[in-house]
PDB file of C-alpha atoms in Angstrom:
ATOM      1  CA  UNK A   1      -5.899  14.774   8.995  1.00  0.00           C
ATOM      2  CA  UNK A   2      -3.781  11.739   9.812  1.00  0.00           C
ATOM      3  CA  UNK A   3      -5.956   8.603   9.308  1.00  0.00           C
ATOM      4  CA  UNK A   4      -3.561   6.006  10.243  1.00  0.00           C
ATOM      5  CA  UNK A   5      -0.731   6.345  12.683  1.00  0.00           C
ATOM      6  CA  UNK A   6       1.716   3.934  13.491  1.00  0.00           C
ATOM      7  CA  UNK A   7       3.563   5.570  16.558  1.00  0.00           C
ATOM      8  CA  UNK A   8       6.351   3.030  16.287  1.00  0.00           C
ATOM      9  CA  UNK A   9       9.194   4.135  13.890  1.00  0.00           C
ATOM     10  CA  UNK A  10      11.759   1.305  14.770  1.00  0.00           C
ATOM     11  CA  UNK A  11      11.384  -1.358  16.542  1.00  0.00           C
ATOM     12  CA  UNK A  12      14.657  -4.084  17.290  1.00  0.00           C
ATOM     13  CA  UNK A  13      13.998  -7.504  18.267  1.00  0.00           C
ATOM     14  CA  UNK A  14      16.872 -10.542  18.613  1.00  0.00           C
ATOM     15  CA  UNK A  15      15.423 -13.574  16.645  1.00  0.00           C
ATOM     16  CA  UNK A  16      12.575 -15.544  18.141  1.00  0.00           C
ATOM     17  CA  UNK A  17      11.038 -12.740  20.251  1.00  0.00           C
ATOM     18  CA  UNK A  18       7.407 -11.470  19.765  1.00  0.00           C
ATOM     19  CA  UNK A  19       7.195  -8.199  18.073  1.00  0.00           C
ATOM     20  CA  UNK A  20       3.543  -6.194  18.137  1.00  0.00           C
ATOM     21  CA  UNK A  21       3.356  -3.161  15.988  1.00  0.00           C
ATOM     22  CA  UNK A  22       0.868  -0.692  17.259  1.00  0.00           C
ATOM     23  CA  UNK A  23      -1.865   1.265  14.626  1.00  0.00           C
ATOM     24  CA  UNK A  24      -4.381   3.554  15.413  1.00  0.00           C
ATOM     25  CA  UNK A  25      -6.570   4.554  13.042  1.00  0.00           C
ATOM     26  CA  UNK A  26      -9.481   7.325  12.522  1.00  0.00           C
ATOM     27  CA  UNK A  27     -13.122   7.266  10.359  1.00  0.00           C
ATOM     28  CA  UNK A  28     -16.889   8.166  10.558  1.00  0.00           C
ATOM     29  CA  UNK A  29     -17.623   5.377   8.269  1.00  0.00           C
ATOM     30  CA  UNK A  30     -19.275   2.349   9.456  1.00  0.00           C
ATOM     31  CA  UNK A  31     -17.855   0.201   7.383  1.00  0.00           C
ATOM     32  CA  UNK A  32     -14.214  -0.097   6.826  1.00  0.00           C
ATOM     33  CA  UNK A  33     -11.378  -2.425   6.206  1.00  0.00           C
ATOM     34  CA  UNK A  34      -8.315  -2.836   7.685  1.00  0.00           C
ATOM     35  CA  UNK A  35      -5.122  -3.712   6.346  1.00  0.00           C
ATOM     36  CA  UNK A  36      -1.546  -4.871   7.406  1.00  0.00           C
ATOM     37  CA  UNK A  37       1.292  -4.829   4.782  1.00  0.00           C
ATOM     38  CA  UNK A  38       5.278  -5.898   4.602  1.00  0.00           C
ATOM     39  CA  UNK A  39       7.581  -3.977   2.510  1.00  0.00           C
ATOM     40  CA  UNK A  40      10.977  -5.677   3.085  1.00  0.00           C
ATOM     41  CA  UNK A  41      14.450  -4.952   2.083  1.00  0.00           C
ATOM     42  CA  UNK A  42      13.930  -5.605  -1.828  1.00  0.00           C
ATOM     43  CA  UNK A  43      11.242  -3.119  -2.169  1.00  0.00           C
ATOM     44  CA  UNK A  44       7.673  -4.941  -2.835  1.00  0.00           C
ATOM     45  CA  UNK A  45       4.576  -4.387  -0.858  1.00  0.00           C
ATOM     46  CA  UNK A  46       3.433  -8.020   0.404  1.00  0.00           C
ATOM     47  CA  UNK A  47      -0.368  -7.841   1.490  1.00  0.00           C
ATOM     48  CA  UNK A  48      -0.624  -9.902   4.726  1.00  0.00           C
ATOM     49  CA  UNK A  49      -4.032  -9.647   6.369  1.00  0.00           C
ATOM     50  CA  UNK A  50      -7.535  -7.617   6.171  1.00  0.00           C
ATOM     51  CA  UNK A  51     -10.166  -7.299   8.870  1.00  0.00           C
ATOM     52  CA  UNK A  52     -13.537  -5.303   8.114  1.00  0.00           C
ATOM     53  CA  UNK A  53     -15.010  -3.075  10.644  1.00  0.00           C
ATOM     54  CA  UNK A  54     -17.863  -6.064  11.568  1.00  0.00           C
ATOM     55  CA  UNK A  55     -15.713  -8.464  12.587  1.00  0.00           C
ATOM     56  CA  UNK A  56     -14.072  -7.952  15.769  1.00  0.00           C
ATOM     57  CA  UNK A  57     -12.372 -11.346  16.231  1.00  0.00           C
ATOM     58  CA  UNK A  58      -8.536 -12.026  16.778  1.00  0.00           C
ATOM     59  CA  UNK A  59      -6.969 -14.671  14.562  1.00  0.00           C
ATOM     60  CA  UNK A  60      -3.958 -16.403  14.561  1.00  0.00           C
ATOM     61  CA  UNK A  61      -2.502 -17.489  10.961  1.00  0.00           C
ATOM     62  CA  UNK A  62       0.943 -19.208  11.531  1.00  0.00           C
ATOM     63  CA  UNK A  63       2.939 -16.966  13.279  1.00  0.00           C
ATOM     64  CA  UNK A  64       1.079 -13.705  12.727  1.00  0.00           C
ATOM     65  CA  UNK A  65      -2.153 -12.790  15.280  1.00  0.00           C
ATOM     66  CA  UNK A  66      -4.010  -9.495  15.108  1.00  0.00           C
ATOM     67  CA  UNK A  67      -6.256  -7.840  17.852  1.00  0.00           C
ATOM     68  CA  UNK A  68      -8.645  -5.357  16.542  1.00  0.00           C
ATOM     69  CA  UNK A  69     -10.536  -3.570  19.083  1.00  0.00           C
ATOM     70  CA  UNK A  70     -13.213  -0.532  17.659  1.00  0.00           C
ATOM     71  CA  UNK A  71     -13.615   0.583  20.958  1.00  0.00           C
ATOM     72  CA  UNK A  72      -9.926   2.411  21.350  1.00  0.00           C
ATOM     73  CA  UNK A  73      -9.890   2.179  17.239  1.00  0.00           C
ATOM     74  CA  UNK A  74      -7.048  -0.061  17.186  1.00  0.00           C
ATOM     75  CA  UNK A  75      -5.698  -2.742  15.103  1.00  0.00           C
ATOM     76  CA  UNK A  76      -2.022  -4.079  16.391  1.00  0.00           C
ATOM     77  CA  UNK A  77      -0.610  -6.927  14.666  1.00  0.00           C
ATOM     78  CA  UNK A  78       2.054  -9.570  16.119  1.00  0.00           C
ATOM     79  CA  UNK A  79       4.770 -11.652  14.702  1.00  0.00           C
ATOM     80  CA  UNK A  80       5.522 -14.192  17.063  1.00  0.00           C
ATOM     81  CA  UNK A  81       9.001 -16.034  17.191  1.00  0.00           C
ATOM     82  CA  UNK A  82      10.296 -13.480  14.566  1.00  0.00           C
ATOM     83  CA  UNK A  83      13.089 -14.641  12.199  1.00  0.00           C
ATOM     84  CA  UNK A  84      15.543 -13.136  10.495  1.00  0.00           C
ATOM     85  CA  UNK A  85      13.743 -12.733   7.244  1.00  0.00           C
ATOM     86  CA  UNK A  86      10.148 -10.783   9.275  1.00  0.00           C
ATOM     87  CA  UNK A  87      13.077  -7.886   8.870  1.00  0.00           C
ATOM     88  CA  UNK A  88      10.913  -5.366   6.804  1.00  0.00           C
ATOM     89  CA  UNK A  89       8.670  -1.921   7.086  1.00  0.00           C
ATOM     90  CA  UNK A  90       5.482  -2.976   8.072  1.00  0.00           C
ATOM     91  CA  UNK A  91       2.208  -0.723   6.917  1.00  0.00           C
ATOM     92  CA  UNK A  92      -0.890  -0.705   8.327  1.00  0.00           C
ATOM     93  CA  UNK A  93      -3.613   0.968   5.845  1.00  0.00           C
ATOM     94  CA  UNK A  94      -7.341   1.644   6.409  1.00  0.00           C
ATOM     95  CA  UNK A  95      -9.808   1.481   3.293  1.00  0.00           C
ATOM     96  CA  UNK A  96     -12.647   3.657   3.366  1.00  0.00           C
ATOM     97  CA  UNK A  97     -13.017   4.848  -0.105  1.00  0.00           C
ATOM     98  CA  UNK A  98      -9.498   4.322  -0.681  1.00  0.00           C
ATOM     99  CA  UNK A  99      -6.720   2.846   0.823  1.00  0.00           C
ATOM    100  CA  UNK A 100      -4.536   5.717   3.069  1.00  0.00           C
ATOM    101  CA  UNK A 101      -1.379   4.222   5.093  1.00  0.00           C
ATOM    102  CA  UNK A 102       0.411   4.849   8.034  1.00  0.00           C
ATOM    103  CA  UNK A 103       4.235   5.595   8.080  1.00  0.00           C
ATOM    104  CA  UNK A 104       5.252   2.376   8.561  1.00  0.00           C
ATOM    105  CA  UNK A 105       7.583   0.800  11.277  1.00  0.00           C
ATOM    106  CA  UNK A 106      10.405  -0.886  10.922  1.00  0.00           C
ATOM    107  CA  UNK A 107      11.499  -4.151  12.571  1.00  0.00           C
ATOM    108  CA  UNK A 108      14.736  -5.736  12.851  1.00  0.00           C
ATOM    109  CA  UNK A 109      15.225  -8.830  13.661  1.00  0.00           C
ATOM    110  CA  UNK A 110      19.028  -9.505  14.496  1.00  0.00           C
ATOM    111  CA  UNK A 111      19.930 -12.860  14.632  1.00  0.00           C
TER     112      UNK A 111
ATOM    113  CA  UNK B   1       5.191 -12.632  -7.292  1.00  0.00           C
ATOM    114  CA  UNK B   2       1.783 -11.213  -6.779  1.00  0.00           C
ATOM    115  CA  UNK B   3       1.059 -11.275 -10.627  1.00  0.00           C
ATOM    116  CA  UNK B   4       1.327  -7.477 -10.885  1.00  0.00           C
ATOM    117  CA  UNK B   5       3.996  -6.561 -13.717  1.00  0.00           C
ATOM    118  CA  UNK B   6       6.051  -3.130 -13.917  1.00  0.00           C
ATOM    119  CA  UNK B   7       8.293  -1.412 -16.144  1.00  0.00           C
ATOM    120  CA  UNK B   8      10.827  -0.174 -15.868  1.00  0.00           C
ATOM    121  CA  UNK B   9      12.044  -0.734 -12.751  1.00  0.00           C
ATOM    122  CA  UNK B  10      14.325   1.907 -12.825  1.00  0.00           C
ATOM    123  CA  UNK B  11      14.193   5.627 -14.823  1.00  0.00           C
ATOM    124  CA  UNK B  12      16.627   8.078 -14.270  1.00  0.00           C
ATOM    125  CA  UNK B  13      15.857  11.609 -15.941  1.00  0.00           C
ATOM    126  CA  UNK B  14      16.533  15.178 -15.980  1.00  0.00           C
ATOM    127  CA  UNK B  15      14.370  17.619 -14.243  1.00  0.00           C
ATOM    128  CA  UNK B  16      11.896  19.217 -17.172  1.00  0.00           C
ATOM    129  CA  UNK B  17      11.458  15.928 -18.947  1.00  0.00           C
ATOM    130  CA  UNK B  18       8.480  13.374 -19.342  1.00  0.00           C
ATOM    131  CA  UNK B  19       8.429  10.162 -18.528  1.00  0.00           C
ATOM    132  CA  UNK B  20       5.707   6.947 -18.463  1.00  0.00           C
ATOM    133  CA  UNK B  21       5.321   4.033 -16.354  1.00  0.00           C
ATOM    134  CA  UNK B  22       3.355   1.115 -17.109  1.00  0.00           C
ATOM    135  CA  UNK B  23       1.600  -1.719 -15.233  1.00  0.00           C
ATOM    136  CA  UNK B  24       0.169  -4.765 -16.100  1.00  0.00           C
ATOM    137  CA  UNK B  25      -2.695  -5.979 -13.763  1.00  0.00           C
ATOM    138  CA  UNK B  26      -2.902  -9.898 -12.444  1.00  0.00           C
ATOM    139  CA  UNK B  27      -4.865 -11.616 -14.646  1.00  0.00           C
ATOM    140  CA  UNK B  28      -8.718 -10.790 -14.020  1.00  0.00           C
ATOM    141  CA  UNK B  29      -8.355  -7.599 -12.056  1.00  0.00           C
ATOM    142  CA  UNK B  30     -10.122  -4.663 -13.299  1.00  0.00           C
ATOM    143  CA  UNK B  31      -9.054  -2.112 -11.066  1.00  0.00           C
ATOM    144  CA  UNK B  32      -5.642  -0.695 -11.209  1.00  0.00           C
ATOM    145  CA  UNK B  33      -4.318   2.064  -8.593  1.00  0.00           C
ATOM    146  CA  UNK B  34      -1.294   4.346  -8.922  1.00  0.00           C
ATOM    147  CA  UNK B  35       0.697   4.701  -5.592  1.00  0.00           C
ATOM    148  CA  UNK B  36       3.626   7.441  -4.903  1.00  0.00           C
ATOM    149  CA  UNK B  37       6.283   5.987  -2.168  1.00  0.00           C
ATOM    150  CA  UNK B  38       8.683   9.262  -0.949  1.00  0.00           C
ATOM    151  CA  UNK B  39      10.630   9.340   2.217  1.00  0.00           C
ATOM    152  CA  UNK B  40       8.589  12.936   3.223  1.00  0.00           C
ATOM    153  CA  UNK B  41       5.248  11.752   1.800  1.00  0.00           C
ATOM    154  CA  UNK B  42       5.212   8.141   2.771  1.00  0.00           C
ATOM    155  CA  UNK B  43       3.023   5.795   0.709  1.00  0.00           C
ATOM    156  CA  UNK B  44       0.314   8.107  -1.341  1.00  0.00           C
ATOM    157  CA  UNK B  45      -2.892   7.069  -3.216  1.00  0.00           C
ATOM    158  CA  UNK B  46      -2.805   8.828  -6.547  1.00  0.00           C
ATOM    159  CA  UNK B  47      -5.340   7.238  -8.722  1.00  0.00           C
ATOM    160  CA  UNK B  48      -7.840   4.709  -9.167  1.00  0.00           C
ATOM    161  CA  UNK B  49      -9.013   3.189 -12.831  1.00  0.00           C
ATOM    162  CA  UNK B  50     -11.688   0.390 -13.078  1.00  0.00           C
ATOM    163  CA  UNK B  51     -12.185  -0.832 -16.437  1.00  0.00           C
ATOM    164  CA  UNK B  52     -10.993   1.896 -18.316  1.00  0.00           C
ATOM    165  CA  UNK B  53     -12.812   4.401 -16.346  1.00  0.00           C
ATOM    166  CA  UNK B  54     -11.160   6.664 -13.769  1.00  0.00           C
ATOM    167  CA  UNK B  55     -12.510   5.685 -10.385  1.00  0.00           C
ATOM    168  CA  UNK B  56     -10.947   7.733  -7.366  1.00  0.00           C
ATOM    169  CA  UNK B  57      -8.356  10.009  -7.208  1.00  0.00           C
ATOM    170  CA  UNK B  58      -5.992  10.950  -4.335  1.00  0.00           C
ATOM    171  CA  UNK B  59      -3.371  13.384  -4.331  1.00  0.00           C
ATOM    172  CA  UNK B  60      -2.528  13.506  -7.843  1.00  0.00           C
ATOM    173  CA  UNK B  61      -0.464  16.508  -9.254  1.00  0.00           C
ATOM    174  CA  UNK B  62      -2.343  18.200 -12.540  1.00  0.00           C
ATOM    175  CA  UNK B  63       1.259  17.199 -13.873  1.00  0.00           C
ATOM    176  CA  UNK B  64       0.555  13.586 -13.586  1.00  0.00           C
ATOM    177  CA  UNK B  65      -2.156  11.660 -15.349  1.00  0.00           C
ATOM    178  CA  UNK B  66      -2.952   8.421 -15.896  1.00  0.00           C
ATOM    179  CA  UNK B  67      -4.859   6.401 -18.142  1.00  0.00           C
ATOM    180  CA  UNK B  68      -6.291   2.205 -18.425  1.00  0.00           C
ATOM    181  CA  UNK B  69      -6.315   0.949 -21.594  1.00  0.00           C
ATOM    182  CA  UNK B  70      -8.801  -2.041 -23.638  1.00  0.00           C
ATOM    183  CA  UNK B  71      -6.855  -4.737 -22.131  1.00  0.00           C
ATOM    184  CA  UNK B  72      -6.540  -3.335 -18.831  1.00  0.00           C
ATOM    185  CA  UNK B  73      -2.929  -2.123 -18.411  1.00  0.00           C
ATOM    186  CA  UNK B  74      -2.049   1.112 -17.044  1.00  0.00           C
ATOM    187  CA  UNK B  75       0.405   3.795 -17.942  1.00  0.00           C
ATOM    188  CA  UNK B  76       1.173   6.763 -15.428  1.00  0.00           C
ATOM    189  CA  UNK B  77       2.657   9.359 -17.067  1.00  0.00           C
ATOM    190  CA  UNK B  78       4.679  12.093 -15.579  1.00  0.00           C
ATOM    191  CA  UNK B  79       5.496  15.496 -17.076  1.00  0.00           C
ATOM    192  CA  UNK B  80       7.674  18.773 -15.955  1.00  0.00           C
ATOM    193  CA  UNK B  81       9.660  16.696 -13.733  1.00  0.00           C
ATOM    194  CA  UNK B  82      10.900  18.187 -10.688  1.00  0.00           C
ATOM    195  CA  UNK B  83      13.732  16.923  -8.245  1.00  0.00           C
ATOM    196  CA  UNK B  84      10.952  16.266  -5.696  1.00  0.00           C
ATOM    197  CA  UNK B  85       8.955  13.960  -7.586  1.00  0.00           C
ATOM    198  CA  UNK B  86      11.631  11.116  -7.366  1.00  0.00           C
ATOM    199  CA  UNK B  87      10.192   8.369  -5.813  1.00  0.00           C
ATOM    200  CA  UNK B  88       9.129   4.971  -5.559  1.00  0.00           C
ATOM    201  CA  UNK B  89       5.791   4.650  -8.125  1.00  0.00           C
ATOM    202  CA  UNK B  90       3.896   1.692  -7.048  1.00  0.00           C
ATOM    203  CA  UNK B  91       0.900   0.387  -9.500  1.00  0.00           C
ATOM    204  CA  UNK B  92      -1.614  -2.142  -7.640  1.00  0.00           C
ATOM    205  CA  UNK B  93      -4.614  -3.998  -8.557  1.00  0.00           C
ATOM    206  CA  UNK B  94      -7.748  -5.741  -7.586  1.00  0.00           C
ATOM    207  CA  UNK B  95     -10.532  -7.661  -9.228  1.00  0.00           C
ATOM    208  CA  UNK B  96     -13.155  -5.074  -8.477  1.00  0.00           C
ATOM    209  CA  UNK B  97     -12.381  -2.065  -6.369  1.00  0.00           C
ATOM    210  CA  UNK B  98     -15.617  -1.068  -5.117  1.00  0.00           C
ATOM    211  CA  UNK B  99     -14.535  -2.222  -1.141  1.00  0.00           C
ATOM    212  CA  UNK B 100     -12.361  -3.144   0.827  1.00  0.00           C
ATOM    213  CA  UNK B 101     -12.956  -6.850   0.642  1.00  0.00           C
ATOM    214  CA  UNK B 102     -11.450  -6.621  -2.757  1.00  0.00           C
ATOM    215  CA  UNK B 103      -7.407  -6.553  -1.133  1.00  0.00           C
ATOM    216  CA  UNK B 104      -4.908  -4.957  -3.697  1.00  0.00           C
ATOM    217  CA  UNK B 105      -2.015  -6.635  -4.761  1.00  0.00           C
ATOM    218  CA  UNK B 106       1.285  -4.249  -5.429  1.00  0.00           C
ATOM    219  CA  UNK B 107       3.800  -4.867  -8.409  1.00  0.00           C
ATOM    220  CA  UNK B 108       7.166  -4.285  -7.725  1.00  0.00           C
ATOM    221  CA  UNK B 109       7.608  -0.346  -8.078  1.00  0.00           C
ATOM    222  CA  UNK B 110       9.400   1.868 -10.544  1.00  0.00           C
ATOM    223  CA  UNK B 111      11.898   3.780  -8.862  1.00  0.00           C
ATOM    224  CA  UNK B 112      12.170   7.384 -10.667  1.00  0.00           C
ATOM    225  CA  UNK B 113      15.673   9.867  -9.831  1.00  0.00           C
ATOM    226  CA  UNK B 114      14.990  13.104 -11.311  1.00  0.00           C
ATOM    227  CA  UNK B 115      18.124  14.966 -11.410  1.00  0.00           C
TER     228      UNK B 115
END
């Protein structure tokens, strides 16, 4: 079963709008960390941000914000004023035992 | 540069053959996982190694197996290659492993074309 879906494949943006990417993810565990990575053009997987399943708060760091809400088992993540370079696949990956990743969606940010 | 080191970055080889990849950890990580990257598979978790020891394993192929060695680098090695196991072979690590507070940092992939 599917533990992490990213229903966005592609998303397009023109350079200094807000993107959100959308995740959805499914465990029994209690505890459990939550993960957002960047994989852009050259290939590497950047790690970004991780949330555990006790804390509930949004955050802002620079441009990138995150809501995580266990209620609809959700964890979106936001780029605001995208540039150019935010171009990438973004993952989002939940750790129970081990880390399992969506399918990734990619953003383009046109200029 | 997240202080994860892989070689090569690129293999090209013939189906049948064997082939090993090797990661180097950041300095003071003890964990090091093997990842599988293919456009029908998506990112995969094949294997976990903390301090020598195998840890977790994912959806590893009996044709695969990996090993951590005394000073802490990895080697995945592949064998009976088939067309289907080209892909992007990502090796991460982390100073622990036990949770999810410990994040994983990825090295820059091996890509592998088996023809």
């Amino acid at each position: 079963a599917q533990k992490v879906t990213q229903a966005q494949t592609e998303i397009s943006v023109v350079e200094k709008e807000d993107v959100t990417l959308d995740c959805v993810y499914e465990t029994r565990d209690t505890t459990y960390y939550l993960f957002w990575y960047k994989q852009p053009p050259s290939g590497e997987l950047v790690f970004l941000i991780r949330r555990n399943s006790f804390d509930e708060q949004n955050e802002i760091s620079g441009r990138y914000s995150w809501n995580f809400q266990k209620s609809t088992s959700s964890f979106n993540f936001t780029i605001t004023a995208s540039q150019v370079v935010d171009s990438a696949v973004y993952f989002c990956a939940l750790w129970d035992y081990k880390l399992s990743f969506g399918a990734g969606t990619t953003v383009t940010v046109r200029a | 540069d997240s202080g994860v080191t892989q070689t090569p970055k690129h293999l090209i080889t013939a189906t049948g053959q064997r082939v090993t990849l090797r990661c180097s950890p950041r300095s003071g990580d003890l964990s090091v996982y093997w990842y599988q990257q293919s456009l029908d598979q998506g990112l995969q978790f094949l294997i976990q190694y903390y301090n020598g020891e195998e840890r977790a394993k994912g959806n590893i192929l009996e044709r695969f197996s990996a090993q951590q060695f005394p000073d802490l680098h990895s080697e995945l090695n592949l064998s009976s290659l088939e067309l289907g196991d080209s892909a992007l072979y990502f090796c991460a690590s982390s100073v622990v492993g036990t949770s999810g507070t410990d994040t994983q940092y990825f090295g820059p992939g091996t890509r592998l074309t088996v023809l």
